[in-house]
Amino acid sequence: MTGPGTDLFTGGGDTGRLMAELNWARTPLGPVTGWPQSLRDAVRMVLSSRYPMLLLWGESFSQLYNDAYSALIGDKHPAALGDDVRVTLAEGWDVLAPLIEQATATGVASWVPALRLLLERAGYREEAYFSVSHAPVRDDDGRTVGILTVCSEVTEQVVGERRLRLLRDLSVLGDGRTVDVHATSARLTDAIENHPLDVPFTAIYLRDGTMLRRVACTGGDQGYARALPDSVELAEPGPVADAWGLADAARGRPTAVPDAADRLSLPGGPWGDPVRTALALPLPAGGEDQPLGVLLAGVSPSRGLDEAYRSFYQLLAQQIAVALRNAQEYEQERRRVEALAELDRVKTDFFANVSHEFRTPLTLILGPLTDALTDASAPLPAVQRDRVETSWRNATRLLTLVNSLLTFSSLEAGRARSDARVVDLAALTTELAGVFRSAVERAGLTLEVACPPLPRPVAVDPVNWERIVTNLLSNALKYTFIGRIRVALEADDEEVRLTVADTGIGIAEADLPKLFERFHRVRGARARSHEGTGIGLALAYELARLEGGTVRVTSSVGVGSTFTVALPWSAAGRTAGTGPSPAGRGDAARATVEEAMGWLTEPGGDPTVPDDVSGPAVDELAGARILIADDNADMRAYLSRLLTGQGWRVRAVTDGRQALDEVHREPPDLVLTDVMMPVLDGFDLVRRLRADPATRALPVLVLSARAGGQASVEGLNLGADDYLVKPFAAAELIARVRAGIRRARSRPTGDATAPTAEPARPEPVTTVAPPPAVAPGRDAPVLTQAPTDRSRLGDLLDVGWTYPSAPTSAAAMRRDVRLTLGDLDVDPDVLEDLQLAASEAMNNAVEHAQRPSRPEVRVRLQMGGGLIRISVRDFGTWRDRRPAMDRGRGALLMNAYGDVRLVSTAEGTTVTIERRLTDPA
């Protein structure tokens, strides 16, 4: 109601109007007209302020406040006007009373930032924070009769900072870089457990296939975790999992659980009220569709689940997911590293065991060979001596490789030891360098040795030092073609330095950091030989470290390289052993020089001509020209001796570049090439021969130590006619060479052997091919008249061949198919696919057919109507392939490269491979 004196509330906003209408006579303050001037002044000040203010007056603590304050007490307004504050804020009076009493008693104002109060202003017991000042208010006589409260709510700031601290703690403690997933989950929940006001409880579930498994939760398994499922089968979650919303969250849908208190009795918030609500949130899995898992978290009963609270939980789930993904990635990387380390250990042990096992047969090989070479009572004839010396040199080389592998495996396993002895290092180094002098001078280089006596004795393992010097000198000789190699030894007050400098090809700066890594090779580098294990420099580096020193390198491309082995005096002056020096000093150096001599052996300029009495008495291949390309001198000599014995003229070169030059100078009947050679390797040689129309039909047989299907497929894909893996039988090599030459000579004139003429397109199956140069049943195909096919498939081409049922027939068939289709504008990929598939069909026919009525395989090639078909027919009954012959790829290759049909009858089996000319397989 309004009355005299209500103008006091004018300008006080909504609260002022309510105060003007209030019957103050019914309150302890009495009618407004009876209010003292001090109260009137205080009310005017409160109502005129936009800052939240509360005036408490009299012993009853009657409340007078403004609009700003009314917003703070929520639904307690307007009933609080004129009422006792002890009733209005009864739930928080235990906190407020001491502050008010202190201001009243002392007359001194107080200031409390972020005062936590329990308020029931929104239908629940709310956690709220205020910055509050209580100041005494005096009446007209100067007595303290009231309290002026000036306050501002800082709940959002306090709660927000608290939540940010939790997120920061998670980012620090849950980085996932040092522990596994389960440990990271436990650390995350431990961090969350320190912030119960915002997150009363949490449980982390991770996806494991079609399951969710609980990996961590706050409170531990002894607490409320018993009320939560340990695991959830996502296909059939069950009522408990559904009630907690776990299945929905695992599908990416955040789910609220409003009745959490019915399943879990857990206090929460500052005043221990029961947690009534929980959230099941997906843990995002980065780029994957399915969540990583689920975060189940309780909602504080003292905070409303507003937008800010939900956003906090989303950030919490993202932070946990990031930490867990990091932990998973770290754990996967750790397992991968452990697996690689275990693989490396197994490999090292394998090398060590195999190397040890090699020593016994090598001893039994080298011993008799040495006896045969040194037996003066029964000297070997010249021819036999050459053969035995070849065997002895290569067995010695094999022993050197075995020793290197043993040493390297010991170094990697940490079992290598340095048997240090006091040595004259200058004399030892000079002696080892001298072993290389003949090889260096034979290469046309100058060897300079500058190793003056050192000022004091040096303790090193002489065997290790020999390997270091040998590997560095061997490397210098291998990559130096003009100039000099210099070996120097010097010392100062800090260290002894061995320097091996050359004027070789040099090393690019990009390759220097990897130079001492095992098996590292500088690609494309010019070298005297491509042979070697790739561990020479790595071995020198590790042995130098074992001796307490280091290896450094400086290099410039085209200028040369300098390797420096630095041995500190602290290592060189260590306590040395007193036993006898190891035997065999210089053996490793001499074996390395023997191998290097092979690099320096240049093949003769003239071809090797067979003796008049060598080779078969009557042979249509007599005088055939064979070109050998191999960088190993002993292999060249062995192949030359073997092939000239068949009555063939042989020319040998050391690399693919020289082979190309020889082919263009005097075309051979067949090229026999190694794969791994300097300058130009065997595969590049085949590629260039096939790219040149003048040499496209030249037979090429690839000879390599690279075993395995991948290597052979690579060679055959490039156009090689055959691929033979070392070691091989001499008879097999000779048979394959004969077959290659015969196939080339039996091919009709103009069938891709005359590249300068315009190739004629074959007519549809009409004529019979010219008679073969050799009879059927030998190593050459026999062209026969192909049956006429009246369908469109044979409109463009219909031709057939008959081959002996022999392993060499696959190579012959590949050549015939390639040359026949090469002039018909067939897509190269289609041609390659058909050759591979047909080769497997031919191999199956040879290997599977038993007791054939005819010892041959027939192949028919048809093309027309946009299709191409190859049929391979044998004349025997099929049997299972022996495991030793099984490549494990035949059916896979044939089906991958075309449509395959197989028809078996009592007379034999026919495999048909069909492919569209335009569509990919």
mmCIF file with all atom_site columns, N, CA and C in Angstrom, residues 887-908:
data_model
loop_
_atom_site.group_PDB
_atom_site.id
_atom_site.type_symbol
_atom_site.label_atom_id
_atom_site.label_alt_id
_atom_site.label_comp_id
_atom_site.label_asym_id
_atom_site.label_entity_id
_atom_site.label_seq_id
_atom_site.pdbx_PDB_ins_code
_atom_site.Cartn_x
_atom_site.Cartn_y
_atom_site.Cartn_z
_atom_site.occupancy
_atom_site.B_iso_or_equiv
_atom_site.pdbx_formal_charge
_atom_site.auth_seq_id
_atom_site.auth_comp_id
_atom_site.auth_asym_id
_atom_site.auth_atom_id
_atom_site.pdbx_PDB_model_num
ATOM 1  N N  . ARG A 1 887 ? 55.421 -72.642 -56.041 1.00 0.00 ? 887 ARG A N  1
ATOM 2  C CA . ARG A 1 887 ? 55.730 -71.214 -55.879 1.00 0.00 ? 887 ARG A CA 1
ATOM 3  C C  . ARG A 1 887 ? 54.666 -70.493 -55.078 1.00 0.00 ? 887 ARG A C  1
ATOM 4  N N  . GLY A 1 888 ? 53.500 -71.112 -54.898 1.00 0.00 ? 888 GLY A N  1
ATOM 5  C CA . GLY A 1 888 ? 52.434 -70.495 -54.121 1.00 0.00 ? 888 GLY A CA 1
ATOM 6  C C  . GLY A 1 888 ? 51.823 -69.284 -54.786 1.00 0.00 ? 888 GLY A C  1
ATOM 7  N N  . ARG A 1 889 ? 51.971 -69.144 -56.119 1.00 0.00 ? 889 ARG A N  1
ATOM 8  C CA . ARG A 1 889 ? 51.456 -67.940 -56.764 1.00 0.00 ? 889 ARG A CA 1
ATOM 9  C C  . ARG A 1 889 ? 50.771 -68.229 -58.085 1.00 0.00 ? 889 ARG A C  1
ATOM 10 N N  . GLY A 1 890 ? 50.807 -69.509 -58.603 1.00 0.00 ? 890 GLY A N  1
ATOM 11 C CA . GLY A 1 890 ? 50.322 -69.816 -59.937 1.00 0.00 ? 890 GLY A CA 1
ATOM 12 C C  . GLY A 1 890 ? 48.878 -69.448 -60.162 1.00 0.00 ? 890 GLY A C  1
ATOM 13 N N  . ALA A 1 891 ? 47.988 -70.061 -59.386 1.00 0.00 ? 891 ALA A N  1
ATOM 14 C CA . ALA A 1 891 ? 46.566 -69.772 -59.567 1.00 0.00 ? 891 ALA A CA 1
ATOM 15 C C  . ALA A 1 891 ? 46.265 -68.309 -59.299 1.00 0.00 ? 891 ALA A C  1
ATOM 16 N N  . LEU A 1 892 ? 46.939 -67.733 -58.295 1.00 0.00 ? 892 LEU A N  1
ATOM 17 C CA . LEU A 1 892 ? 46.706 -66.324 -57.965 1.00 0.00 ? 892 LEU A CA 1
ATOM 18 C C  . LEU A 1 892 ? 47.061 -65.423 -59.135 1.00 0.00 ? 892 LEU A C  1
ATOM 19 N N  . LEU A 1 893 ? 48.235 -65.664 -59.753 1.00 0.00 ? 893 LEU A N  1
ATOM 20 C CA . LEU A 1 893 ? 48.656 -64.827 -60.868 1.00 0.00 ? 893 LEU A CA 1
ATOM 21 C C  . LEU A 1 893 ? 47.725 -64.984 -62.063 1.00 0.00 ? 893 LEU A C  1
ATOM 22 N N  . MET A 1 894 ? 47.386 -66.247 -62.397 1.00 0.00 ? 894 MET A N  1
ATOM 23 C CA . MET A 1 894 ? 46.541 -66.452 -63.568 1.00 0.00 ? 894 MET A CA 1
ATOM 24 C C  . MET A 1 894 ? 45.183 -65.779 -63.400 1.00 0.00 ? 894 MET A C  1
ATOM 25 N N  . ASN A 1 895 ? 44.570 -65.941 -62.256 1.00 0.00 ? 895 ASN A N  1
ATOM 26 C CA . ASN A 1 895 ? 43.250 -65.342 -62.026 1.00 0.00 ? 895 ASN A CA 1
ATOM 27 C C  . ASN A 1 895 ? 43.326 -63.834 -61.908 1.00 0.00 ? 895 ASN A C  1
ATOM 28 N N  . ALA A 1 896 ? 44.476 -63.309 -61.455 1.00 0.00 ? 896 ALA A N  1
ATOM 29 C CA . ALA A 1 896 ? 44.614 -61.855 -61.326 1.00 0.00 ? 896 ALA A CA 1
ATOM 30 C C  . ALA A 1 896 ? 44.731 -61.183 -62.678 1.00 0.00 ? 896 ALA A C  1
ATOM 31 N N  . TYR A 1 897 ? 45.276 -61.896 -63.666 1.00 0.00 ? 897 TYR A N  1
ATOM 32 C CA . TYR A 1 897 ? 45.576 -61.265 -64.936 1.00 0.00 ? 897 TYR A CA 1
ATOM 33 C C  . TYR A 1 897 ? 44.605 -61.642 -66.063 1.00 0.00 ? 897 TYR A C  1
ATOM 34 N N  . GLY A 1 898 ? 43.601 -62.430 -65.813 1.00 0.00 ? 898 GLY A N  1
ATOM 35 C CA . GLY A 1 898 ? 42.652 -62.778 -66.853 1.00 0.00 ? 898 GLY A CA 1
ATOM 36 C C  . GLY A 1 898 ? 41.611 -63.754 -66.358 1.00 0.00 ? 898 GLY A C  1
ATOM 37 N N  . ASP A 1 899 ? 40.627 -64.034 -67.220 1.00 0.00 ? 899 ASP A N  1
ATOM 38 C CA . ASP A 1 899 ? 39.619 -65.043 -66.911 1.00 0.00 ? 899 ASP A CA 1
ATOM 39 C C  . ASP A 1 899 ? 40.199 -66.414 -67.249 1.00 0.00 ? 899 ASP A C  1
ATOM 40 N N  . VAL A 1 900 ? 40.213 -67.309 -66.287 1.00 0.00 ? 900 VAL A N  1
ATOM 41 C CA . VAL A 1 900 ? 40.888 -68.598 -66.441 1.00 0.00 ? 900 VAL A CA 1
ATOM 42 C C  . VAL A 1 900 ? 39.867 -69.718 -66.391 1.00 0.00 ? 900 VAL A C  1
ATOM 43 N N  . ARG A 1 901 ? 39.990 -70.657 -67.348 1.00 0.00 ? 901 ARG A N  1
ATOM 44 C CA . ARG A 1 901 ? 39.179 -71.873 -67.340 1.00 0.00 ? 901 ARG A CA 1
ATOM 45 C C  . ARG A 1 901 ? 40.095 -73.069 -67.466 1.00 0.00 ? 901 ARG A C  1
ATOM 46 N N  . LEU A 1 902 ? 39.757 -74.150 -66.820 1.00 0.00 ? 902 LEU A N  1
ATOM 47 C CA . LEU A 1 902 ? 40.569 -75.360 -66.840 1.00 0.00 ? 902 LEU A CA 1
ATOM 48 C C  . LEU A 1 902 ? 39.669 -76.535 -67.179 1.00 0.00 ? 902 LEU A C  1
ATOM 49 N N  . VAL A 1 903 ? 40.062 -77.294 -68.196 1.00 0.00 ? 903 VAL A N  1
ATOM 50 C CA . VAL A 1 903 ? 39.305 -78.480 -68.620 1.00 0.00 ? 903 VAL A CA 1
ATOM 51 C C  . VAL A 1 903 ? 40.255 -79.667 -68.612 1.00 0.00 ? 903 VAL A C  1
ATOM 52 N N  . SER A 1 904 ? 39.908 -80.708 -67.828 1.00 0.00 ? 904 SER A N  1
ATOM 53 C CA . SER A 1 904 ? 40.728 -81.912 -67.729 1.00 0.00 ? 904 SER A CA 1
ATOM 54 C C  . SER A 1 904 ? 39.988 -83.085 -68.352 1.00 0.00 ? 904 SER A C  1
ATOM 55 N N  . THR A 1 905 ? 40.674 -83.831 -69.193 1.00 0.00 ? 905 THR A N  1
ATOM 56 C CA . THR A 1 905 ? 40.138 -85.052 -69.792 1.00 0.00 ? 905 THR A CA 1
ATOM 57 C C  . THR A 1 905 ? 41.153 -86.157 -69.613 1.00 0.00 ? 905 THR A C  1
ATOM 58 N N  . ALA A 1 906 ? 40.814 -87.348 -70.107 1.00 0.00 ? 906 ALA A N  1
ATOM 59 C CA . ALA A 1 906 ? 41.753 -88.475 -70.008 1.00 0.00 ? 906 ALA A CA 1
ATOM 60 C C  . ALA A 1 906 ? 42.976 -88.242 -70.872 1.00 0.00 ? 906 ALA A C  1
ATOM 61 N N  . GLU A 1 907 ? 42.836 -87.399 -71.928 1.00 0.00 ? 907 GLU A N  1
ATOM 62 C CA . GLU A 1 907 ? 43.975 -87.151 -72.824 1.00 0.00 ? 907 GLU A CA 1
ATOM 63 C C  . GLU A 1 907 ? 44.898 -86.042 -72.308 1.00 0.00 ? 907 GLU A C  1
ATOM 64 N N  . GLY A 1 908 ? 44.435 -85.234 -71.349 1.00 0.00 ? 908 GLY A N  1
ATOM 65 C CA . GLY A 1 908 ? 45.273 -84.154 -70.847 1.00 0.00 ? 908 GLY A CA 1
ATOM 66 C C  . GLY A 1 908 ? 44.439 -83.009 -70.295 1.00 0.00 ? 908 GLY A C  1
#
